[in-house]
Every structure is written in C-alpha cells, then in structure tokens.
Coordinates of C-alpha atoms in Angstrom, one line a residue:
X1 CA 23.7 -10.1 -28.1
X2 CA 20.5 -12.4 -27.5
X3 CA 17.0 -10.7 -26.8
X4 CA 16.1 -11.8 -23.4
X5 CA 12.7 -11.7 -21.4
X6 CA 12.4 -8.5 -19.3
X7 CA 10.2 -9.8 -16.1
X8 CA 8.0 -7.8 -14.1
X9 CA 9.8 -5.3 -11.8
X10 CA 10.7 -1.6 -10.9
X11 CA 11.4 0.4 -13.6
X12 CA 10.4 -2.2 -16.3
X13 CA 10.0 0.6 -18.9
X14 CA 13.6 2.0 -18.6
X15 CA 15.1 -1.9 -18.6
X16 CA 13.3 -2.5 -21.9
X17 CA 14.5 0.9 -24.0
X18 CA 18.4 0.3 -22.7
X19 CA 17.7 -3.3 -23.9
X20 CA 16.5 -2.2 -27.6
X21 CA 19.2 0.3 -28.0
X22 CA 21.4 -2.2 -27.4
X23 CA 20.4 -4.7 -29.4
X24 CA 19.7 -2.0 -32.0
X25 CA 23.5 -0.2 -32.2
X26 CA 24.7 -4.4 -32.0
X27 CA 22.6 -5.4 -35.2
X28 CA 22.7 -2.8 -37.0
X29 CA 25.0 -2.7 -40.1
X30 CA 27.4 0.2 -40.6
X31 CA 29.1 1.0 -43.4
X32 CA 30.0 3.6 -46.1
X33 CA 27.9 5.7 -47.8
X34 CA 27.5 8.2 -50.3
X35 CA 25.3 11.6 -50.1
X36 CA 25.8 14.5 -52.2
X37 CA 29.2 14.2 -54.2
X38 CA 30.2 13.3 -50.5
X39 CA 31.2 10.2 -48.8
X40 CA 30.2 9.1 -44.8
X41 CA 32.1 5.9 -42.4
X42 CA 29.8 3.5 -40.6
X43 CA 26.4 5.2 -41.1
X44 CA 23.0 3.6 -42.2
X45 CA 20.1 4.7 -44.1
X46 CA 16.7 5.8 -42.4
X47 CA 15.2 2.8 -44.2
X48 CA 17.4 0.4 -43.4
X49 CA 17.4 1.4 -39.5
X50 CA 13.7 0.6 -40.1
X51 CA 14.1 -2.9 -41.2
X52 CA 16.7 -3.7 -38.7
X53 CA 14.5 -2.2 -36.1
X54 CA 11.3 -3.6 -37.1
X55 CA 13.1 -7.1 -37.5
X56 CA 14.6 -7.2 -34.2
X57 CA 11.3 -6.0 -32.3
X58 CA 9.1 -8.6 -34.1
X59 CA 11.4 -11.3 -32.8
X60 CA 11.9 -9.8 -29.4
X61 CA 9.2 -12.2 -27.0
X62 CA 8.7 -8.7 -25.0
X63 CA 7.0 -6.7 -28.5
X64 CA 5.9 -10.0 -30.7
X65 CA 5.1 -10.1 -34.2
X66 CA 2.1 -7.9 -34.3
X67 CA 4.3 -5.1 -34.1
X68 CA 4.2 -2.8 -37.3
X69 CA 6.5 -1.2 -39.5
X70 CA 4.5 2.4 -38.5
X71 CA 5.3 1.6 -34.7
X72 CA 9.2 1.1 -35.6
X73 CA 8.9 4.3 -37.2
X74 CA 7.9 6.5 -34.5
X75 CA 10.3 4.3 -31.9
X76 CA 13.1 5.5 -34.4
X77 CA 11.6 9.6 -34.0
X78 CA 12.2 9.3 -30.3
X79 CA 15.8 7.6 -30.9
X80 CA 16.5 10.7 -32.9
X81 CA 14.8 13.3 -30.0
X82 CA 16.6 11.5 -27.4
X83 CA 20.3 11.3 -29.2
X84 CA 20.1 7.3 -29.8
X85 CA 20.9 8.2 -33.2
X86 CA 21.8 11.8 -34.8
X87 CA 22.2 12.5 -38.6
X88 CA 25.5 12.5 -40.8
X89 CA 25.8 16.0 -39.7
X90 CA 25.4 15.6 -36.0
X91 CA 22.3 16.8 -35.8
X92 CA 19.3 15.6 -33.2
X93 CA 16.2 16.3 -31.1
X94 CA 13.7 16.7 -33.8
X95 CA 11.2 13.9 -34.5
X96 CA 11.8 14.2 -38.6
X97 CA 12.8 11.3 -38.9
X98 CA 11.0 9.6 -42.0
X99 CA 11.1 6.2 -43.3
X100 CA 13.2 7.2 -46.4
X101 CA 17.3 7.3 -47.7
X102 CA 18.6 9.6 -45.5
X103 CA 21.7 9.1 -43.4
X104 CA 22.3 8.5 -40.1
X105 CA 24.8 6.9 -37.5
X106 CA 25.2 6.3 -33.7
X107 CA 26.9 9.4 -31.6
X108 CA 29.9 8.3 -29.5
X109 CA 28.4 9.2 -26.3
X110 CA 26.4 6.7 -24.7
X111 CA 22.5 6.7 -25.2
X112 CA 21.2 4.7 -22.3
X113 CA 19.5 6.1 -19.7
X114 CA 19.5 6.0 -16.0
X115 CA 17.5 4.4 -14.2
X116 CA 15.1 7.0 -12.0
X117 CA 15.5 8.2 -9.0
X118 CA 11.6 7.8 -8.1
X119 CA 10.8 9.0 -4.4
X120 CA 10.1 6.1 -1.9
X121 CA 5.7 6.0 -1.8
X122 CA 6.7 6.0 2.1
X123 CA 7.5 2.1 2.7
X124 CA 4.1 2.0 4.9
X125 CA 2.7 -1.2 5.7
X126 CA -1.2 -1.4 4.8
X127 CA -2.4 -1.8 8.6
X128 CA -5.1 -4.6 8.9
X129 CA -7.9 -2.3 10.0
X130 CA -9.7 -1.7 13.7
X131 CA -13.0 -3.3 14.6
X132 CA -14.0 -0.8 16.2
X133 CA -16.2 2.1 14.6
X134 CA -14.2 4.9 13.0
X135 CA -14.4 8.2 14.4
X136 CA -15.6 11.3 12.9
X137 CA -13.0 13.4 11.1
X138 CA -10.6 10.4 11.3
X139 CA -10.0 9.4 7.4
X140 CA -10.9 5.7 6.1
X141 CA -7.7 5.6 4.9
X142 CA -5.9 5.2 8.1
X143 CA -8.0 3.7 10.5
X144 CA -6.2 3.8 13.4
X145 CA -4.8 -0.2 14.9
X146 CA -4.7 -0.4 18.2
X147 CA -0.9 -2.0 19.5
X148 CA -0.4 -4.8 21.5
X149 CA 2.6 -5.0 24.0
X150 CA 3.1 -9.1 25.1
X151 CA 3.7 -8.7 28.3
X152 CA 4.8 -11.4 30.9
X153 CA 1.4 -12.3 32.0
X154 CA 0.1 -12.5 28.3
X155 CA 3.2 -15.0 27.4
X156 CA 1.8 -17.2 30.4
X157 CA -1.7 -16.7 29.5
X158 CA -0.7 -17.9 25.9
X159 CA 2.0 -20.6 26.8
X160 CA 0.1 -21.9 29.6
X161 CA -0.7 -25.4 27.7
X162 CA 3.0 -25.8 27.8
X163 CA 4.0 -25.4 31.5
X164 CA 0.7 -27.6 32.4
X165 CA -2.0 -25.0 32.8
X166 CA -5.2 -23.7 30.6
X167 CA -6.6 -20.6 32.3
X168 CA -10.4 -20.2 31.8
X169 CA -12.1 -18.3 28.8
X170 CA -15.0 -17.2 27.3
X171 CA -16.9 -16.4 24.3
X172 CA -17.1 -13.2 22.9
X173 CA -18.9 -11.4 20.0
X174 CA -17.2 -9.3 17.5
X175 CA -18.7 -6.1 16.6
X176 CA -20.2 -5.8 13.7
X177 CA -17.8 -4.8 11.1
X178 CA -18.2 -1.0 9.2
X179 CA -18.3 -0.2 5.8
X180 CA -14.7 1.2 6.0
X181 CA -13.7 -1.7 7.8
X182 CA -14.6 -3.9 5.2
X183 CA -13.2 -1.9 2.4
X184 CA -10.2 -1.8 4.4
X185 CA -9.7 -5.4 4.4
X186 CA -10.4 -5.6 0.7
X187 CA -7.8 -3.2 0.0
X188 CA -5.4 -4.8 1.9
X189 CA -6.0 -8.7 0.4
X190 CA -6.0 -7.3 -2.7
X191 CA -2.6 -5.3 -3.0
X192 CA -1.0 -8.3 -0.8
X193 CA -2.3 -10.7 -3.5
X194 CA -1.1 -8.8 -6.1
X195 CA 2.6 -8.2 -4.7
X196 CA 2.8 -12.1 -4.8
X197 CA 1.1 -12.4 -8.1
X198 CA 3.7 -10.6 -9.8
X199 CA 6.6 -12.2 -7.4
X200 CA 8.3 -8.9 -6.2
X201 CA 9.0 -8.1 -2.6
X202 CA 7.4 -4.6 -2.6
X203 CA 5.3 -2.8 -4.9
X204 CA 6.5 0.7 -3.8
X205 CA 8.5 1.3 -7.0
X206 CA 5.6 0.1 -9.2
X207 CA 2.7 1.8 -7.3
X208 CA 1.5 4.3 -4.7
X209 CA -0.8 2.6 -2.1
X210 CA -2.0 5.7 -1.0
X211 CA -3.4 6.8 -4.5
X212 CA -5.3 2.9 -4.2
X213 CA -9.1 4.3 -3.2
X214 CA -10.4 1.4 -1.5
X215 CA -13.7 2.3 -2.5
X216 CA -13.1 1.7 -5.9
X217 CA -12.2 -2.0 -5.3
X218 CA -15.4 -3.1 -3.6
X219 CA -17.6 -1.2 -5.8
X220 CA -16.4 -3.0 -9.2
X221 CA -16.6 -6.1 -7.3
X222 CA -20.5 -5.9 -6.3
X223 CA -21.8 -3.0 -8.4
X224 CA -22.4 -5.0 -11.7
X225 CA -24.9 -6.4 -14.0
X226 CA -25.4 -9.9 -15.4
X227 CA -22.7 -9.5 -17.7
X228 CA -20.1 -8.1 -15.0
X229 CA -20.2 -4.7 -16.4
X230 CA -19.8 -2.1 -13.2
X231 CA -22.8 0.0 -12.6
X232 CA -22.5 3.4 -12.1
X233 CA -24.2 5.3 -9.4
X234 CA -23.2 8.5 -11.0
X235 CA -24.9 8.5 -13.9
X236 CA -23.0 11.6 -15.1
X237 CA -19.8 9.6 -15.8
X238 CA -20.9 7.3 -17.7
X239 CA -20.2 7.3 -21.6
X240 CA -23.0 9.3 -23.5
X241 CA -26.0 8.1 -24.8
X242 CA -24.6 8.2 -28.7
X243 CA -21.5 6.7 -28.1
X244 CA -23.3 4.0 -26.3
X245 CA -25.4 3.5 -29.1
X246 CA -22.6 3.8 -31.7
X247 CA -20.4 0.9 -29.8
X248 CA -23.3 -1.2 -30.1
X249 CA -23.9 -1.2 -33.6
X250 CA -20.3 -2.2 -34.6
X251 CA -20.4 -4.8 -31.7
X252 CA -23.7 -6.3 -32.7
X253 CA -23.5 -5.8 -36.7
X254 CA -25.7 -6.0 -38.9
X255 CA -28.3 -6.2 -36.3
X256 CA -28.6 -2.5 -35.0
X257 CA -31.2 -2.0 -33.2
X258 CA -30.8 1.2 -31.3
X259 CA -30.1 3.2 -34.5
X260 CA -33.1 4.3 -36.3
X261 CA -31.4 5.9 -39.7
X262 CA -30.8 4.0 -42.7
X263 CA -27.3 3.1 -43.5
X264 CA -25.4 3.7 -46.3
X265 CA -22.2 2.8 -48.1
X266 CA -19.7 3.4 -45.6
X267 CA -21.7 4.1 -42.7
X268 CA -19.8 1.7 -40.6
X269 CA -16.6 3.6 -40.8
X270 CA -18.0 6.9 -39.8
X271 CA -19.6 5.2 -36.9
X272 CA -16.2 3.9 -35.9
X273 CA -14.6 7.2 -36.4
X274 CA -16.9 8.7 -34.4
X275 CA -15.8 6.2 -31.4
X276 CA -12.2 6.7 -32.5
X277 CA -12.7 10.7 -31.8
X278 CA -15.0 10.1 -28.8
X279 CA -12.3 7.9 -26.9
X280 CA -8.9 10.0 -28.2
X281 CA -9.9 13.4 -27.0
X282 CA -9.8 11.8 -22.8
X283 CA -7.3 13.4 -21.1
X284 CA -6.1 10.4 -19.1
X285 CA -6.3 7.2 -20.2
X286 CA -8.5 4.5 -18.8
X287 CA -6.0 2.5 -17.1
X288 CA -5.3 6.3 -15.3
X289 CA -1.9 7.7 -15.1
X290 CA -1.1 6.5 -11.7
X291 CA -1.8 3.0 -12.2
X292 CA 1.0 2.5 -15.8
X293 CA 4.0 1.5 -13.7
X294 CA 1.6 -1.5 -12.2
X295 CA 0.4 -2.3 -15.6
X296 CA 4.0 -2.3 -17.6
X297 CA 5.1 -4.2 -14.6
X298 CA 2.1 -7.0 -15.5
X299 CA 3.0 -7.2 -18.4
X300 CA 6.5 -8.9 -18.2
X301 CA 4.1 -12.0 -16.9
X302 CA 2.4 -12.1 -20.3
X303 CA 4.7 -15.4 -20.5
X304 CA 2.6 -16.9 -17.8
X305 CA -0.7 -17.0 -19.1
X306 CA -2.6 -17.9 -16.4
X307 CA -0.5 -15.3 -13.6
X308 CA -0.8 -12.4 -16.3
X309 CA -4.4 -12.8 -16.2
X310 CA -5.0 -13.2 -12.5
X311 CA -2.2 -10.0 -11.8
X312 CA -4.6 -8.4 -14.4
X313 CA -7.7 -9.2 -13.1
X314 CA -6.8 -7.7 -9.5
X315 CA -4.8 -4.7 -11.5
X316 CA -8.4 -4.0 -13.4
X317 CA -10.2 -4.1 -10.1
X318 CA -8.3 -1.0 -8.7
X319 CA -9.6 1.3 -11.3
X320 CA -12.1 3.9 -11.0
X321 CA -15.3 2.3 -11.7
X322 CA -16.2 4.7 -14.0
X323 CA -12.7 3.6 -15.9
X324 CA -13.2 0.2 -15.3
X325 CA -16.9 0.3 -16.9
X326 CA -15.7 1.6 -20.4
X327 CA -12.6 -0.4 -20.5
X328 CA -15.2 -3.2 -19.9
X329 CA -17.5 -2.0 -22.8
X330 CA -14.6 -0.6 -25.5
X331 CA -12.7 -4.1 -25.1
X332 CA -15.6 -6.1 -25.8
X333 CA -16.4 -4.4 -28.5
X334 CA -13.2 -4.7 -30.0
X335 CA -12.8 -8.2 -29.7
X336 CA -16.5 -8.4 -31.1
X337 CA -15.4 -6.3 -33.7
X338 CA -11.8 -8.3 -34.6
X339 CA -14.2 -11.6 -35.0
X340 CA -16.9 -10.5 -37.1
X341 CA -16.9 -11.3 -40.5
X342 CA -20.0 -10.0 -41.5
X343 CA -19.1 -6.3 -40.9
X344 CA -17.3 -5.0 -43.9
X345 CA -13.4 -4.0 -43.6
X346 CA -12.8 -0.6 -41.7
X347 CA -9.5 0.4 -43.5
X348 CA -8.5 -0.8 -46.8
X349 CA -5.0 -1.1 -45.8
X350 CA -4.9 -2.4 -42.3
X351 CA -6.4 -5.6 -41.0
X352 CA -9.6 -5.1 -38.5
X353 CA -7.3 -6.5 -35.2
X354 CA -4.7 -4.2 -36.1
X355 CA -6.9 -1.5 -36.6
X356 CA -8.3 -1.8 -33.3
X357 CA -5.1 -2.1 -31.4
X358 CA -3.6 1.0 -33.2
X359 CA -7.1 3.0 -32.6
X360 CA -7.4 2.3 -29.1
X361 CA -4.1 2.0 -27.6
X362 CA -3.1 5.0 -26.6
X363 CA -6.5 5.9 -25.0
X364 CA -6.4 2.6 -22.7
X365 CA -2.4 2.7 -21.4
X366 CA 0.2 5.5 -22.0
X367 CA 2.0 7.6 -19.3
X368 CA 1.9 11.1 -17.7
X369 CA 5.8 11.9 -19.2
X370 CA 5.8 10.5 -22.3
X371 CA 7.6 6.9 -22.1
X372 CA 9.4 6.2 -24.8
X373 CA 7.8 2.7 -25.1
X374 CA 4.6 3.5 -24.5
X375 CA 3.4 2.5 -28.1
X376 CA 4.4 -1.2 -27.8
X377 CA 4.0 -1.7 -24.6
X378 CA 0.0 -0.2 -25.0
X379 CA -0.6 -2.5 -28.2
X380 CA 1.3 -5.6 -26.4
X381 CA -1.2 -4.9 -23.2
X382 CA -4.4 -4.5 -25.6
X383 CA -4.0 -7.5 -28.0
X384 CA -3.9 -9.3 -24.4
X385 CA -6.9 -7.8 -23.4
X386 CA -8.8 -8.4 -26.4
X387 CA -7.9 -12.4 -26.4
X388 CA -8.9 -12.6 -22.5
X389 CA -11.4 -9.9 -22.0
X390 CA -13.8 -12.1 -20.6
X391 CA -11.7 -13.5 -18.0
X392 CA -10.0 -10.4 -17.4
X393 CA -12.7 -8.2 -17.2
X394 CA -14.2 -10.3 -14.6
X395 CA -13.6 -10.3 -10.7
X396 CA -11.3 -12.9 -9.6
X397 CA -13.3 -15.7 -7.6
X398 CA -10.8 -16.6 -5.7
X399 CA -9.5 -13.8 -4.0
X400 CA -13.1 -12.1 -3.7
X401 CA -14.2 -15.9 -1.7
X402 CA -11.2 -15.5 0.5
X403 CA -12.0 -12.1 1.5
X404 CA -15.4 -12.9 1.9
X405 CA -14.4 -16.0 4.2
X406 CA -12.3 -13.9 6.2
X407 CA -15.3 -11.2 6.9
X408 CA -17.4 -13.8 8.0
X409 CA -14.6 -15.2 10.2
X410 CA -13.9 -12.2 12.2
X411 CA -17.6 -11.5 12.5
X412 CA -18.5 -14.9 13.8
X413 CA -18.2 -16.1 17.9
X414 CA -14.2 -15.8 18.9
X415 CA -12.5 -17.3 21.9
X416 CA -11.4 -15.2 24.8
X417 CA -8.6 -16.1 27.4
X418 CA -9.8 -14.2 30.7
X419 CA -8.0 -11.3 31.2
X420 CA -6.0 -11.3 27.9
X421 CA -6.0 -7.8 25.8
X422 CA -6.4 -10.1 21.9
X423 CA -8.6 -12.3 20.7
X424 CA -7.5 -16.0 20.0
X425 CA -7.8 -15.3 16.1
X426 CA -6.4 -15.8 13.2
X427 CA -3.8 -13.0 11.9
X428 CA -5.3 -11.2 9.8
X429 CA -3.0 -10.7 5.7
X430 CA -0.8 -7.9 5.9
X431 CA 0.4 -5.9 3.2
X432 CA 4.1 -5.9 4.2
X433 CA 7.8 -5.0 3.4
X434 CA 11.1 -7.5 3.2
X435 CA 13.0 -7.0 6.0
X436 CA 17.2 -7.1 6.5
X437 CA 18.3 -10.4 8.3
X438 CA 19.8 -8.8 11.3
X439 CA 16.6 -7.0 11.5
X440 CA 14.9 -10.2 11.5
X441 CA 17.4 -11.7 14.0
X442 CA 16.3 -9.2 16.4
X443 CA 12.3 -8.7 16.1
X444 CA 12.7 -12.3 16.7
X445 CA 14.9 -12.1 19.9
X446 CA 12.7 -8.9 21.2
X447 CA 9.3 -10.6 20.4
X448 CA 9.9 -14.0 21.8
X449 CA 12.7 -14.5 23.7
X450 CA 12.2 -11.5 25.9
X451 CA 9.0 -12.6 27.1
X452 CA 9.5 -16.1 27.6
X453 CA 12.5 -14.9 29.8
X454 CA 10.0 -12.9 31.9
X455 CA 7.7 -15.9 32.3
X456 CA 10.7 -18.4 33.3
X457 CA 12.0 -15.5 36.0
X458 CA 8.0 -15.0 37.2
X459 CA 7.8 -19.0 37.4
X460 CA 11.5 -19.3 39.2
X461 CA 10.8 -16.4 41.6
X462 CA 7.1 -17.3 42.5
X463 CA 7.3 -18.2 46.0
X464 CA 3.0 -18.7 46.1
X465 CA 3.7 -22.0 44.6
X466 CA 5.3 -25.3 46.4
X467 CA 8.6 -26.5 45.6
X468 CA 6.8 -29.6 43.7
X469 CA 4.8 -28.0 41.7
X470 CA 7.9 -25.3 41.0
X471 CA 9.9 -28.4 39.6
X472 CA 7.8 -29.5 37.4
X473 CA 6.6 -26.8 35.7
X474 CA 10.4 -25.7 35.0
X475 CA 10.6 -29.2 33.8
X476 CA 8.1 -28.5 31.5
X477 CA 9.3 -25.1 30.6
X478 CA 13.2 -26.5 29.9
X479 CA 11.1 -29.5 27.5
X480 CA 9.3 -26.7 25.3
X481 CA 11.9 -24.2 25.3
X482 CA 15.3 -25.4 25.8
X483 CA 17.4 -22.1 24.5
X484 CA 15.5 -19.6 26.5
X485 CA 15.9 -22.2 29.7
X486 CA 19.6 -22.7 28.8
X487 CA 20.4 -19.2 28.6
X488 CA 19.0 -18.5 32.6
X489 CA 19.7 -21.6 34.0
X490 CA 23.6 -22.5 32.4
X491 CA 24.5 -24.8 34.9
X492 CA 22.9 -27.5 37.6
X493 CA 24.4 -25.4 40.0
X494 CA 22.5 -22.3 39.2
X495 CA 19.3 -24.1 39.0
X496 CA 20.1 -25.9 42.5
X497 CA 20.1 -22.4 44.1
X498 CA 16.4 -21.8 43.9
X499 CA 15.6 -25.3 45.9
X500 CA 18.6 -25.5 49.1
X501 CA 19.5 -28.7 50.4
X502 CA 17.3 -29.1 54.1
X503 CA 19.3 -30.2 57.3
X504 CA 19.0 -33.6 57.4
X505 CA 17.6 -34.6 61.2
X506 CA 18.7 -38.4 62.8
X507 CA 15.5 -40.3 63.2
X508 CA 14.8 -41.1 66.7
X509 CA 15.6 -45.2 68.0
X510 CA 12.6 -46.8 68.0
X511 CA 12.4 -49.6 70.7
X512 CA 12.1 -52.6 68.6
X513 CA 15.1 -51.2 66.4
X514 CA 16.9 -52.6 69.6
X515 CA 15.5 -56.1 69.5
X516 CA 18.0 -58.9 67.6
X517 CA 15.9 -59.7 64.4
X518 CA 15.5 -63.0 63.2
X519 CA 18.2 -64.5 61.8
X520 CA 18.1 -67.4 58.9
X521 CA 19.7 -70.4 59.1
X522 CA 23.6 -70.7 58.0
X523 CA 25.3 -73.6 57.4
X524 CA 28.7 -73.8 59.4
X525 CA 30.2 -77.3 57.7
X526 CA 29.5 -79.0 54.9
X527 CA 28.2 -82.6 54.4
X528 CA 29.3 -84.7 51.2
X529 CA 26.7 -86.9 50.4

C-alpha cells in the first residue's frame, strides 16, 4: 500500500490516523519470537515497530522528514492506549510503551476509527449585512437583512430595456455604513475567501461561523505597528514585561539591550527555558481550540505553497488579537533563533530548528480531546510557519483591497429605478452553501420564470395600451425570452385570441371607379416585315 496525500477536508485528522495504521500493520514485519523460555507467532519488537514507524512517517509527504524518532515513540504510546497494537499477552491502554525489546503484535479486531458524528454548526448562510443602523439590543452578529419579494412590477421595472422601455430614475445616497456593518462585511469576505482557498464546498465540518468574532478580523488587520505586529488595546493581555525582554535577547543575540545583568556560561539556555515554561503553562493554545479543525484542514495544502500561505494568512487573521500578537512575536523569534549562528547551541543533542519546533509546538496547535496526531501535525504546521512567517504573519493585500473596494462602493452615489424597493448594485459576496440539483432546478423556475410569466400576462392583458404597441412589445418579449413566451402562448392560435379579426366593411363606389380607364394600345394582327 502506497502513502498518498491527504488534502484538506472534514475530518482530516481521523483520515490521516486510519491511513498510518494502515500502512503501519501493511509494513510491518511479523514473525516469530522468543521471550522467556517461550516462543510467540507474528509479533515484533518495540524497537523494531519504531523503525518501521519512524521510516514510513519520514517518507509519508503528509509528516516529512523532520519528523523524529521521539515523535514515533509517543505515536506508538497512543497505538498501544487505543488497541492499534496490544502486548504478547493481550494487554493495552497504558502508554508504557518504550523504545526497547519488548513484544508486541496487532489484535484481530479492527483498530480504525470512525469517522465522527460532529453536530451540523447550523448550515446558516453568513447574511451580507443591512445598511441601515443596528438597533439597540439587536446583536452585531445577526444584523437583521431586509427580504426582497420580485414582484411583477419589479420584473418590468428591471426588464424594461428588453420590451422597449427605460423607466426614469434617480440618484441616491447610501447611508453611511456602521462599524458593525463594516465588520460584517469583513467577516463575510473573509470566510467566503477562505472556503475557496481551501477548495471545499462548506466549511461547517471544519469550523463554527458563529464562534468567528468579527471583531477580531478587523482589528488584526488595522491595529498594527510598522512591523505588522497587532496592537493591543488591552494592555493586560499582552505577554509580560520579562518575557518580552527575554524573547528579545535570543532574537537579537549577542546584542541585548534590554537586559542589564551580565551573562554567564549558559545564560542563554536558562533564558530560553524561561520562555519554554512561560509559553507551556497556557491553557489553550495560540491557534485556540476552536479554530484546530480549520488549521489541520490548511494543512493538507502545504503542497501548494502559495494557497497554504494565503488559506493561512486569512486562517491567522481570525484569531484573537491578543493570540495573533504572540504567535506574531514567538514565530519570529524562532525563525531568528533557527538562523543565528552566533548564539551558542541550546541542547547538545538536538539541532536549534528542531529544538524549536519540539519546544513550541504543542503551545501553538493541539486540540481540546487529545487527537492522536496532534504531535506531527503541530510540528508539520510550525516548521511551515517558521519558513514563511513573514508572509504569513502579514495581512493578505489582496483580500483586505477587495473589501476595502467594496466599502467604498456601497458608500459611493448608486442608481435608483423610480418606485423600485433595491438599489441597482452590485451583489454583494455571500458566504453560502452547495445546493441539490433539483433544488437548483426550482429556485431557478420560482425566481425567474414565475415573474417573467406575470409580466407577459400584465403585458397581454393590458388593455391601456393600443393594439400596435401590444404587438410589438410581445414581439420583443418572445425575442428575449422565448421559453417563458412558449410556455403561455403554445400555439398561433392562442396568441390570435388577444387581437380578433375586425368585420371587414365594402368600400363605397366612388364615381370615377365607374369611368372606362384608359386603355393601351393592343396589337390585333401581326405585320412581317
């Protein structure tokens, strides 16, 4: 069996552990061994299951080569908690497993796991936001849209071009758009640019739109510095002053400025274990609970460079800001750190990059219930980060030009048919849901056909107009929509009935009707010549 590329989708996660196992029980060798005075069929020592393992991951374009032999071993502890593998004795659900020569072997049952049965985050579609101003008590979150019903009149109104007529209209102002409006739109651009980023017709089974603070996304996108750092306007969530300091010094070695000790032999490492502590004791990690399904879901784009870092750029900007300003900070000075070589090594066994992508990790990406993959799936996501920060870390021009464009658009002088209940604007991006075909089949019959129906009958049955004019807008009518004219007109006959045939009256004889006109000249013989 072939390692294949797991793409972004629902349920990303589960895909990837059924796909290890299975490449796991297919590789690995089984055979006889001895334990004890005691011999055992098709089993494997712990070591060996850590080769195999740390082999197949290492090759496998979803983990990569960075992956180490410590990471197989606790992937192997959660084979043996979650009865992927058992010992010679049947035993399971402890993590002792140790990278050492005892026995195990696959059970006979089967170790793959379902796929979840995660509620529906209510199918909603992210309603393009009123104009108007919100009321009080009414949440920014669901600012009310007001419906539009196209009735017969508004299908002539807008079809009028086509039947030979432009009604009159005016220009009009738009009201000047709230705050909430604003961060409405933003948060509707945004996830709808996303969903196509990562090429999946919904992101309900990746993310809850509702848990998406709107907020957020507009305050990392103007609140920053120089650099594009965020700036907080709670002071109080920002990381301390020490650790500030501390961060600093490793990212700008040897030149520390802020710290006003001597150093000493060592003193670096203590500074990063400081940072280390600081960072492991959070409760959540940076990239928050909520948000992990989005960001395993990212990374099956990783493949993609350019799409993985636009899908991460508009992932980032959904973040707290408080979150999203020390991700900013701890990346950078990781990737500072990883490229120095004048600051001395900080483990003597472990490479700097590795080091910081095994320290850091967990605290940027892991999940609420303990994924199984959460290990290399955080230190695939972070060895990204670190290569791309800068571009990553930044807000994404394009979509935050397009949103601007479209604020200034709905804000600038509109046109206005006279007595229509819309403006003559553009649609305004919708976060929305794939629909069935039959579904499609009928929207499309309800919310066209319908009422161009209404506006043939109103033109047929208009008696205000003369018979002339009656023809020729029909005419028109059949030449721009021949299906809808079709359906009420069948037949020449049914169309005839709306003009009858006049009694035709005799002209009265004129006088000189009477009178012999003149008559040419006929030859009666012939003449040879």
């Amino acid at each position: 069996m072939s390692a294949r590329l797991v793409g972004p989708g629902p349920y990303r996660a589960t895909r990837l552990w059924n796909e290890i196992i299975e490449l796991f029980r297919a590789a690995m060798p089984l055979r006889k061994h001895r334990c004890r005075f005691k011999s055992y069929e098709r089993c494997f020592k712990a070591s060996e299951a850590v080769d195999c393992l740390h082999e197949l991951l290492g090759s496998n374009q979803n983990f990569g080569p960075e992956v180490t032999r410590s990471q197989t071993v606790k992937l192997l502890k959660k084979f043996l908690k979650n009865h992927v593998i058992e010992d010679i004795k049947g035993r399971w659900g402890k993590e002792d497993f140790q990278d050492d020569g005892h026995l195990y072997r696959f059970p006979p049952s089967s170790p793959l796991k379902p796929y979840p049965k995660k509620p529906s985050f209510g199918k909603e579609v992210i309603k393009f936001p009123d104009w108007n101003e919100t009321k009080v008590g009414v949440s920014q979150e669901h600012i009310p849209v007001k419906s539009v019903t196209m009735n017969s009149e508004m299908w002539y109104k807008r079809h009028s071009i086509a039947i030979g007529e432009v009604p009159a209209c005016k220009l009009v102002l738009r009201r000047e758009l709230t705050q909430a409006n604003i961060e409405e739109i933003w948060k509707s651009m945004t996830l709808s640019r996303l969903q196509k980023v990562l090429g999946l017709n919904s992101l309900d089974e990746v993310l809850d739109t509702k848990l998406v603070n709107s907020k957020h996304i507009v305050q990392n996108a103007y609140n920053v510095n120089k650099q594009g750092i965020v700036i907080l306007e709670d002071k109080s969530k920002d990381l301390p002053h020490w650790i500030l300091s501390a961060m600093k010094c490793l990212a700008n070695w040897p030149s520390c400025s802020d710290l006003k000790q001597p150093t000493y032999s060592g003193f670096e490492r203590d500074v990063f274990k400081t940072i280390v502590d600081y960072f492991g004791q959070m409760k959540e990690p940076l990239l928050t609970f909520n948000f992990f399904d989005i960001f395993v879901c990212v990374l099956g784009l990783l493949q993609k460079h350019s799409k993985a870092v636009e899908a991460l750029q508009i992932s980032c900007l959904l973040l707290p800001p408080e979150n999203r300003r020390k991700l900013q900070l701890l990346v950078r000075m990781m990737a500072r750190i990883s490229f120095n070589q004048d600051l001395p090594p900080l483990s003597e066994s472990v490479r700097t990059r590795t080091l910081m992508v095994q320290a850091f990790s967990r605290c940027i990406l892991c999940s609420k219930d303990e994924m199984d993959l959460d290990e290399l799936l955080a230190a695939k996501l972070v060895s990204f980060l670190m290569d791309n920060y800068q571009e990553i870390l930044n807000v994404p021009s394009s979509l935050k030009s397009s949103i601007e464009e479209h604020v200034v658009h709905v804000q600038r002088v509109q046109i206005k048919y006279t007595g229509a209940d819309t403006d003559a604007t553009f649609p305004a991006p919708s976060f929305c849901h794939q629909i069935s075909t039959d579904e499609f089949e009928y929207q499309r019959a309800t919310g066209s056909q319908e009422p161009l129906a209404a506006l043939l009958e109103e033109i047929a049955m208009n008696k205000e107009i003369s018979v002339k004019d009656k023809k020729k807008k029909l005419k028109q009518f059949q030449k721009s929509y021949p299906e809808v004219y079709r359906e009420r007109f069948p037949t020449p006959e049914t169309e005839a009935v709306l003009f009858p045939e006049k009694s035709k009256q005799k002209p009265p004889i004129l006088m000189w009707a009477l009178k012999k006109p003149f008559q040419p000249f006929h030859r009666t013989r012939s003449f040879r010549m």
